[in-house]
Coordinates of C-alpha atoms in Angstrom, one line a residue:
M1 CA -41.5 12.9 -27.7
K2 CA -40.1 9.5 -27.1
L3 CA -37.7 10.0 -30.0
Y4 CA -36.6 13.3 -28.4
I5 CA -36.0 11.7 -25.0
A6 CA -34.1 8.8 -26.5
T7 CA -31.9 11.2 -28.6
T8 CA -31.2 13.3 -25.5
L9 CA -30.2 10.2 -23.4
L10 CA -27.9 9.1 -26.2
L11 CA -26.2 12.4 -26.4
L12 CA -25.8 12.5 -22.6
C13 CA -24.2 9.0 -22.7
Q14 CA -21.8 10.1 -25.5
L15 CA -20.8 13.2 -23.5
A16 CA -20.2 11.2 -20.4
A17 CA -18.1 8.7 -22.4
R18 CA -16.2 11.6 -24.1
A19 CA -15.5 13.2 -20.6
E20 CA -13.9 9.9 -19.6
V21 CA -11.9 9.5 -22.8
Q22 CA -10.9 13.2 -22.8
P23 CA -10.4 14.3 -19.2
P24 CA -9.7 18.0 -18.3
N25 CA -6.3 19.4 -19.2
L26 CA -3.6 18.0 -16.9
D27 CA -2.1 21.5 -16.3
S28 CA -5.5 22.6 -15.0
M29 CA -5.6 19.7 -12.6
Y30 CA -2.1 20.4 -11.4
N31 CA -3.1 24.1 -10.9
C32 CA -6.1 22.9 -8.8
L33 CA -3.7 20.7 -6.8
D34 CA -1.2 23.5 -6.3
D35 CA -4.0 25.8 -5.1
A36 CA -5.3 23.2 -2.6
I37 CA -1.8 22.7 -1.2
A38 CA -1.5 26.5 -0.8
H39 CA -4.7 26.5 1.3
A40 CA -3.9 23.2 3.0
D41 CA -3.9 24.8 6.5
V42 CA -7.5 25.7 6.0
Y43 CA -8.5 22.1 5.4
F44 CA -6.4 20.9 8.3
A45 CA -8.0 23.5 10.5
R46 CA -11.4 22.2 9.6
K47 CA -10.3 18.7 10.5
E48 CA -8.9 19.9 13.8
L49 CA -12.1 21.7 14.7
R50 CA -14.1 18.5 14.2
I51 CA -11.6 16.7 16.4
A52 CA -11.7 19.4 19.1
A53 CA -15.5 19.2 19.2
L54 CA -15.4 15.4 19.7
R55 CA -12.8 15.8 22.4
S56 CA -15.1 18.2 24.2
E57 CA -17.9 15.7 23.9
L58 CA -15.7 13.0 25.3
K59 CA -14.7 15.2 28.3
A60 CA -18.3 15.8 29.1
A61 CA -19.5 12.2 28.6
R62 CA -20.2 10.4 31.9
N63 CA -21.3 6.8 30.9
V64 CA -19.1 4.1 29.4
E65 CA -21.2 3.6 26.3
A66 CA -21.0 7.3 25.4
R67 CA -17.3 7.4 26.0
Y68 CA -16.8 4.3 23.8
R69 CA -18.9 5.8 21.0
I70 CA -17.1 9.1 21.0
S71 CA -13.6 7.5 21.3
H72 CA -14.4 5.3 18.3
R73 CA -15.4 8.4 16.3
L74 CA -12.1 10.0 17.3
Y75 CA -10.2 7.0 16.1
E76 CA -12.0 7.3 12.7
E77 CA -11.1 11.0 12.5
Y78 CA -7.5 10.4 13.4
K79 CA -7.0 7.3 11.3
P80 CA -5.9 9.3 8.1
F81 CA -4.7 12.3 10.2
V82 CA -2.4 11.2 13.1
S83 CA -1.7 7.5 13.4
D84 CA -0.5 7.5 17.0
S85 CA -3.7 9.3 18.1
A86 CA -5.8 6.8 16.2
I87 CA -4.0 4.0 18.0
Y88 CA -4.4 5.8 21.4
F89 CA -8.2 6.1 21.0
L90 CA -8.5 2.5 19.9
N91 CA -6.7 1.5 23.1
E92 CA -9.2 3.6 25.0
C93 CA -12.0 1.7 23.2
V94 CA -10.5 -1.6 24.2
A95 CA -10.4 -0.5 27.9
L96 CA -14.0 0.8 27.8
A97 CA -15.3 -2.3 26.0
R98 CA -13.7 -4.5 28.7
K99 CA -15.2 -2.3 31.4
A100 CA -18.7 -2.8 29.9
G101 CA -18.1 -6.5 29.5
R102 CA -18.5 -6.3 25.7
Q103 CA -16.0 -8.9 24.5
E104 CA -17.1 -8.7 20.9
R105 CA -16.1 -5.1 20.9
V106 CA -12.8 -5.9 22.5
G107 CA -12.0 -8.3 19.7
E108 CA -13.1 -5.9 17.0
C109 CA -11.0 -3.1 18.4
L110 CA -7.9 -5.3 18.8
S111 CA -8.3 -6.3 15.2
L112 CA -8.5 -2.6 14.2
L113 CA -5.4 -2.0 16.3
S114 CA -3.6 -4.7 14.4
L115 CA -4.7 -3.2 11.1
C116 CA -3.4 0.3 12.1
C117 CA -0.1 -1.2 13.1
S118 CA 0.4 -3.3 9.9
S119 CA -0.5 -0.3 7.8
T120 CA 2.3 1.8 9.4
G121 CA 5.0 -1.0 9.4
L122 CA 4.6 -2.2 13.0
Y123 CA 4.3 -5.9 12.1
D124 CA 5.3 -7.4 15.4
E125 CA 2.7 -5.3 17.2
S126 CA 0.1 -6.2 14.6
R127 CA 0.7 -9.9 15.1
S128 CA 0.6 -9.5 18.8
F129 CA -2.8 -7.8 18.8
L130 CA -4.2 -10.5 16.5
A131 CA -3.0 -13.2 18.9
R132 CA -5.2 -11.7 21.6
V133 CA -8.4 -11.8 19.6
D134 CA -11.0 -14.4 20.7
T135 CA -12.7 -15.1 17.4
A136 CA -15.3 -17.2 19.1
V137 CA -17.0 -14.1 20.5
L138 CA -16.8 -11.9 17.4
N139 CA -19.9 -10.9 15.5
R140 CA -20.0 -10.6 11.7
R141 CA -18.6 -7.0 11.9
G142 CA -15.8 -8.1 14.2
L143 CA -14.9 -11.1 12.0
A144 CA -14.7 -8.8 9.0
A145 CA -12.3 -6.5 11.0
Y146 CA -10.2 -9.5 12.1
Y147 CA -9.9 -11.1 8.6
H148 CA -9.1 -7.7 7.1
A149 CA -6.3 -7.3 9.6
C150 CA -5.0 -10.8 8.9
Y151 CA -5.2 -10.1 5.1
N152 CA -3.4 -6.8 5.4
L153 CA -0.6 -8.1 7.6
N154 CA 0.2 -11.1 5.4
N155 CA 0.0 -9.0 2.3
E156 CA 2.5 -6.5 3.7
L157 CA 4.8 -9.3 4.8
A158 CA 4.5 -11.0 1.4
Y159 CA 5.8 -7.9 -0.2
Y160 CA 8.6 -7.1 2.1
S161 CA 10.0 -10.6 2.8
S162 CA 13.2 -11.3 1.0
I163 CA 13.1 -15.0 1.9
R164 CA 11.3 -16.8 -1.0
P165 CA 9.8 -19.7 1.0
M166 CA 8.3 -17.3 3.6
K167 CA 7.1 -15.0 0.8
K168 CA 5.1 -17.9 -0.6
V169 CA 3.7 -18.7 2.8
Y170 CA 2.6 -15.1 3.3
Q171 CA 1.1 -15.0 -0.2
A172 CA -0.9 -18.2 0.5
E173 CA -2.1 -16.7 3.8
T174 CA -3.2 -13.5 2.1
A175 CA -5.3 -15.5 -0.4
R176 CA -6.8 -17.6 2.4
Y177 CA -7.8 -14.6 4.4
E178 CA -9.0 -12.8 1.3
K179 CA -11.7 -15.5 0.9
R180 CA -12.7 -15.3 4.5
L181 CA -12.9 -11.5 4.4
L182 CA -15.1 -11.5 1.3
S183 CA -17.5 -13.9 3.0
C184 CA -18.0 -11.5 5.9
V185 CA -18.7 -8.2 4.0
S186 CA -21.3 -7.1 1.5
E187 CA -20.3 -7.0 -2.2
N188 CA -20.6 -3.2 -2.2
D189 CA -18.3 -2.7 0.8
D190 CA -15.2 -0.7 0.1
V191 CA -12.9 -3.4 1.3
A192 CA -14.7 -6.0 -0.9
L193 CA -14.5 -3.9 -3.9
L194 CA -10.9 -3.1 -3.4
V195 CA -9.9 -6.7 -2.9
R196 CA -11.9 -7.9 -5.9
E197 CA -10.5 -5.2 -8.1
L198 CA -6.9 -6.1 -7.2
R199 CA -7.7 -9.7 -7.9
L200 CA -9.1 -9.0 -11.4
M201 CA -6.1 -6.8 -12.2
S202 CA -3.7 -9.5 -11.1
E203 CA -5.4 -12.0 -13.4
G204 CA -5.1 -9.6 -16.3
R205 CA -8.9 -9.1 -16.6
R206 CA -8.6 -5.4 -17.0
R207 CA -12.0 -4.8 -18.7
E208 CA -13.8 -6.4 -15.7
A209 CA -11.5 -4.6 -13.3
M210 CA -12.3 -1.2 -14.8
A211 CA -16.1 -2.0 -14.8
L212 CA -15.8 -2.9 -11.1
N213 CA -14.0 0.4 -10.4
T214 CA -16.6 2.3 -12.3
K215 CA -19.3 0.7 -10.2
W216 CA -17.3 1.6 -7.0
L217 CA -16.9 5.2 -8.3
K218 CA -20.7 5.6 -8.5
L219 CA -21.1 4.5 -4.8
V220 CA -18.9 7.2 -3.3
E221 CA -19.3 11.0 -3.1
K222 CA -17.0 12.9 -5.4
G223 CA -14.3 14.6 -3.5
S224 CA -14.7 12.5 -0.3
H225 CA -12.0 10.6 1.4
R226 CA -13.5 7.3 0.0
Y227 CA -13.4 8.9 -3.5
A228 CA -9.7 9.5 -3.1
L229 CA -9.2 5.7 -2.6
V230 CA -11.3 4.8 -5.7
A231 CA -9.5 7.4 -7.8
L232 CA -6.2 5.9 -6.7
Y233 CA -7.2 2.5 -7.9
R234 CA -8.5 3.9 -11.2
Y235 CA -5.0 5.4 -11.6
L236 CA -3.6 1.9 -11.2
E237 CA -6.0 0.7 -13.9
Y238 CA -4.8 3.2 -16.4
K239 CA -1.2 2.7 -15.3
A240 CA -1.5 -1.0 -16.2
A241 CA -3.0 0.0 -19.6
E242 CA 0.0 2.5 -20.1
D243 CA -2.4 5.4 -20.6
T244 CA -0.3 8.2 -19.2
T245 CA -2.8 11.0 -19.6
H246 CA -5.7 9.3 -17.9
M247 CA -3.5 7.8 -15.1
M248 CA -2.1 11.2 -14.2
Y249 CA -5.6 12.7 -14.2
W250 CA -7.0 10.2 -11.7
L251 CA -3.9 10.3 -9.6
A252 CA -4.3 14.1 -9.4
E253 CA -8.0 13.6 -8.5
S254 CA -7.0 11.2 -5.7
A255 CA -4.3 13.6 -4.3
L256 CA -6.7 16.6 -4.6
A257 CA -9.4 14.8 -2.6
D258 CA -6.9 13.8 0.1
V259 CA -5.7 17.4 0.5
R260 CA -9.2 18.9 0.7
N261 CA -10.2 16.3 3.3
G262 CA -7.3 17.2 5.5
V263 CA -5.6 13.8 5.1
M264 CA -2.0 13.5 6.3
D265 CA -1.3 10.0 5.0
Q266 CA -0.6 11.4 1.5
G267 CA 0.2 8.2 -0.5
S268 CA -1.3 9.6 -3.8
M269 CA 0.7 12.8 -3.5
W270 CA 3.8 10.8 -3.0
E271 CA 3.1 8.8 -6.2
M272 CA 2.3 12.0 -8.0
A273 CA 5.7 13.4 -7.1
N274 CA 7.3 10.2 -8.3
Q275 CA 5.6 10.2 -11.6
L276 CA 6.3 13.9 -12.2
M277 CA 9.9 13.3 -11.5
L278 CA 10.0 10.5 -14.1
Q279 CA 8.4 12.9 -16.6
G280 CA 11.0 15.6 -16.0
D281 CA 8.8 18.0 -14.0
V282 CA 11.4 18.3 -11.3
D283 CA 10.3 21.6 -9.7
R284 CA 6.7 20.5 -9.2
S285 CA 7.8 17.1 -8.0
Y286 CA 10.0 18.7 -5.3
R287 CA 7.2 20.9 -4.1
Y288 CA 4.9 17.8 -3.8
I289 CA 7.7 15.9 -2.0
S290 CA 8.1 18.8 0.5
F291 CA 4.4 18.9 1.2
T292 CA 4.1 15.1 1.5
S293 CA 7.1 15.0 3.9
G294 CA 5.6 17.6 6.2
C295 CA 2.2 15.7 6.2
A296 CA 3.9 12.4 6.9
N297 CA 5.9 13.7 9.8
R298 CA 2.6 14.9 11.3
F299 CA 0.8 11.6 10.5
G300 CA 3.6 9.9 12.4
A301 CA 4.0 6.4 10.9
R302 CA 6.4 5.0 13.5
T303 CA 8.6 2.3 12.1
Q304 CA 12.1 0.9 12.3
L305 CA 12.9 2.7 9.0
L306 CA 15.6 5.0 10.5
R307 CA 18.4 2.5 10.0
V308 CA 16.8 1.4 6.7
A309 CA 16.9 4.9 5.4
A310 CA 20.6 5.1 6.2
A311 CA 21.3 1.8 4.5
Q312 CA 19.3 2.7 1.4
L313 CA 20.9 6.1 1.2
A314 CA 24.3 4.4 0.8
D315 CA 22.8 1.9 -1.6
F316 CA 21.3 4.5 -3.9
A317 CA 24.1 7.1 -3.8
P318 CA 24.6 6.9 -7.6
D319 CA 20.9 7.5 -8.2
V320 CA 21.0 10.7 -6.1
G321 CA 23.6 12.0 -8.6
H322 CA 21.4 10.8 -11.5
C323 CA 18.4 12.8 -10.1
R324 CA 20.5 15.9 -9.6
Q325 CA 21.6 15.6 -13.2
L326 CA 18.0 15.4 -14.3
Q327 CA 17.1 18.5 -12.2
A328 CA 19.9 20.4 -13.8
G329 CA 18.7 19.5 -17.3
Q330 CA 21.8 17.5 -18.1
R331 CA 21.8 14.5 -20.3
V332 CA 22.0 11.4 -18.2
E333 CA 23.0 7.9 -19.2
K334 CA 20.3 5.2 -19.0
P335 CA 20.6 3.5 -15.5
S336 CA 22.1 0.1 -15.4
A337 CA 19.9 -3.0 -15.4
D338 CA 20.9 -3.6 -11.7
A339 CA 19.8 0.0 -10.8
H340 CA 16.5 -0.5 -12.6
A341 CA 15.9 -3.8 -10.7
R342 CA 16.6 -2.2 -7.4
G343 CA 14.4 0.7 -8.1
H344 CA 11.5 -1.5 -9.3
Q345 CA 11.6 -3.3 -6.0
R346 CA 10.6 -0.1 -4.3
A347 CA 8.4 1.7 -6.8
D348 CA 7.9 2.0 -10.5
G349 CA 11.0 4.1 -11.2
G350 CA 11.1 5.1 -7.6
H351 CA 14.9 4.9 -7.5
L352 CA 14.9 8.5 -8.8
V353 CA 12.9 9.9 -6.0
Y354 CA 13.4 7.7 -2.9
P355 CA 17.2 8.5 -2.4
L356 CA 16.4 12.2 -2.2
L357 CA 14.0 11.5 0.6
C358 CA 16.5 9.3 2.4
E359 CA 19.0 12.2 2.1
Q360 CA 16.4 14.6 3.5
A361 CA 15.7 12.2 6.4
A362 CA 19.4 12.0 7.1
Q363 CA 19.7 15.8 7.1
E364 CA 16.8 16.2 9.4
A365 CA 18.2 13.6 11.8
R366 CA 21.5 15.6 12.0
R367 CA 19.5 18.7 12.8
G368 CA 17.9 16.8 15.7
A369 CA 14.6 18.7 15.5
E370 CA 12.2 17.8 18.3
A371 CA 8.4 18.3 18.5
P372 CA 6.2 18.3 21.6
E373 CA 4.5 15.0 22.3
P374 CA 0.7 15.0 22.5
Q375 CA -0.8 13.3 25.6
E376 CA -1.9 10.2 23.7
Q377 CA 1.4 9.8 22.0
A378 CA 3.2 9.8 25.4
A379 CA 0.7 7.3 26.8
L380 CA 1.2 5.0 23.8
R381 CA 4.9 5.3 24.1
E382 CA 4.8 4.3 27.7
Q383 CA 2.7 1.3 26.9
R384 CA 5.2 0.1 24.3
E385 CA 8.2 0.7 26.7
A386 CA 6.3 -1.3 29.4
V387 CA 6.3 -4.4 27.2
G388 CA 10.0 -4.0 26.2
S389 CA 9.4 -3.1 22.6
Q390 CA 12.7 -2.9 20.8
R391 CA 11.3 -1.0 17.9
T392 CA 10.4 2.1 20.0
V393 CA 13.0 4.9 19.7
E394 CA 12.9 8.6 20.6
Y395 CA 10.1 10.4 18.9
A396 CA 12.4 13.1 17.6
Q397 CA 14.3 10.5 15.6
L398 CA 11.2 8.7 14.4
A399 CA 9.7 12.0 13.1
T400 CA 12.5 12.4 10.6
V401 CA 11.5 9.3 8.7
G402 CA 7.7 9.5 8.8
E403 CA 7.6 10.5 5.2
Q404 CA 8.7 7.0 4.2
S405 CA 5.5 5.5 5.4
C406 CA 3.4 7.0 2.6
E407 CA 5.9 5.9 -0.1
R408 CA 5.8 2.4 1.4
R409 CA 2.0 2.2 1.3
I410 CA 1.7 3.4 -2.3
R411 CA 4.5 1.0 -3.4
G412 CA 2.5 -1.8 -1.8
A413 CA -0.7 -0.8 -3.6
V414 CA 1.1 -0.6 -7.0
H415 CA 2.9 -3.9 -6.6
A416 CA -0.1 -5.7 -5.1
I417 CA -0.9 -6.7 -8.7
V418 CA 2.4 -8.4 -9.1
L419 CA 2.1 -10.1 -5.7
A420 CA -1.3 -11.4 -6.4
Q421 CA -0.1 -13.2 -9.5
H422 CA 1.9 -15.6 -7.3
R423 CA -0.8 -16.2 -4.6
Q424 CA -1.9 -19.7 -3.9
D425 CA -4.2 -21.3 -1.4
G426 CA -2.5 -22.4 1.8
C427 CA -2.6 -22.3 5.6
L428 CA -0.4 -20.6 8.3
S429 CA -1.1 -20.8 12.0
Q430 CA -1.0 -17.4 13.7
A431 CA 2.4 -16.6 15.3
G432 CA 3.2 -14.3 18.2
E433 CA 2.3 -14.9 21.8
P434 CA 0.8 -12.3 24.1
D435 CA 3.6 -10.4 25.8
G436 CA 1.7 -9.0 28.7
E437 CA 0.7 -5.8 27.0
E438 CA -2.9 -6.7 27.2
S439 CA -3.1 -5.6 30.8
R440 CA -1.9 -2.2 29.8
L441 CA -4.6 -1.6 27.2

């Protein structure tokens, strides 16, 4: 009997290992993804029903504690769905926490606001929110949120800074806040696992990084929004190992989970379109770009990228022609070393895809399409205008470049490995003084 059980367990382990070595056919995964996109409105409707139910609860709530709790849940629902609405409800949480005299909640929510802003390219706003946090009143959870916001802001700045001395400063700050963040969260927290995996990958310890990702994968529910993030980092593991089949399988798993969870911040889908373009599957890549663009416009990452798009469109004009040649099945010359270098700065081969989206953004800008503003978007815009924010422009213009936020985020994830190789310990005092916006929150 014992021999039978041992043999059965051995066979199960072998089957599990074989399932990892030989994933399902990629065409089957792509078909599942295509079907999910075709029914995306159903998944989005489910998300909107949950949000509508919470809004009804909020309207009926009478005490401050209940309103805070429901507003925070609305922030969580909106965070991967509509960024402006997530920021709006966090602002509501700040106001409610102040009203209740809960200063530790005020600091935590300001930290989460900073994190939301840095994740969508609003770096000045992110720094301003951090400057208002009184770390002395934060509990362990609040400190974790604060250090996470500091880590993310400096990591973003380290990637995008073109000034080498400042890049090194931001890298040092990223490393410093990474240590503080890890000291405030449990070892099985998603943030801790993510940061540790990136560190192992940057140090070339791929076997340990994969083992950590496998551990993380066991802690999340298959198909959940958390699963999508783990699958994305598993894709990065296989990408580093140059295992094309496995990397595309896990990227498809991540994108599929995002679609089925009604996520609008479609970073995995963007990277899927990028990789398919590089592999010559132009038609499917265009379909995914179109879907991602629509999601990103609705997600609403509001940044100053309108003028950046125009500049990069001119910079990448030759690459647009290169991509059109590829679509037409024509033989194309290998891009120059300079073109490769420019493309690698944005994404791994992204110079083939990104100019098309810049061109699309320019076309949409010329059409001048406008969409109605939800109440919370209008309120948030008024707050920014009240403090003289120079980065706020008309929402109709901003909507045309929302798709670039997802591409920026996946570029940051892919290149975090490169960035981390140059990190070193250091210290940087927080910059940015309160600009009077606090009274408006």
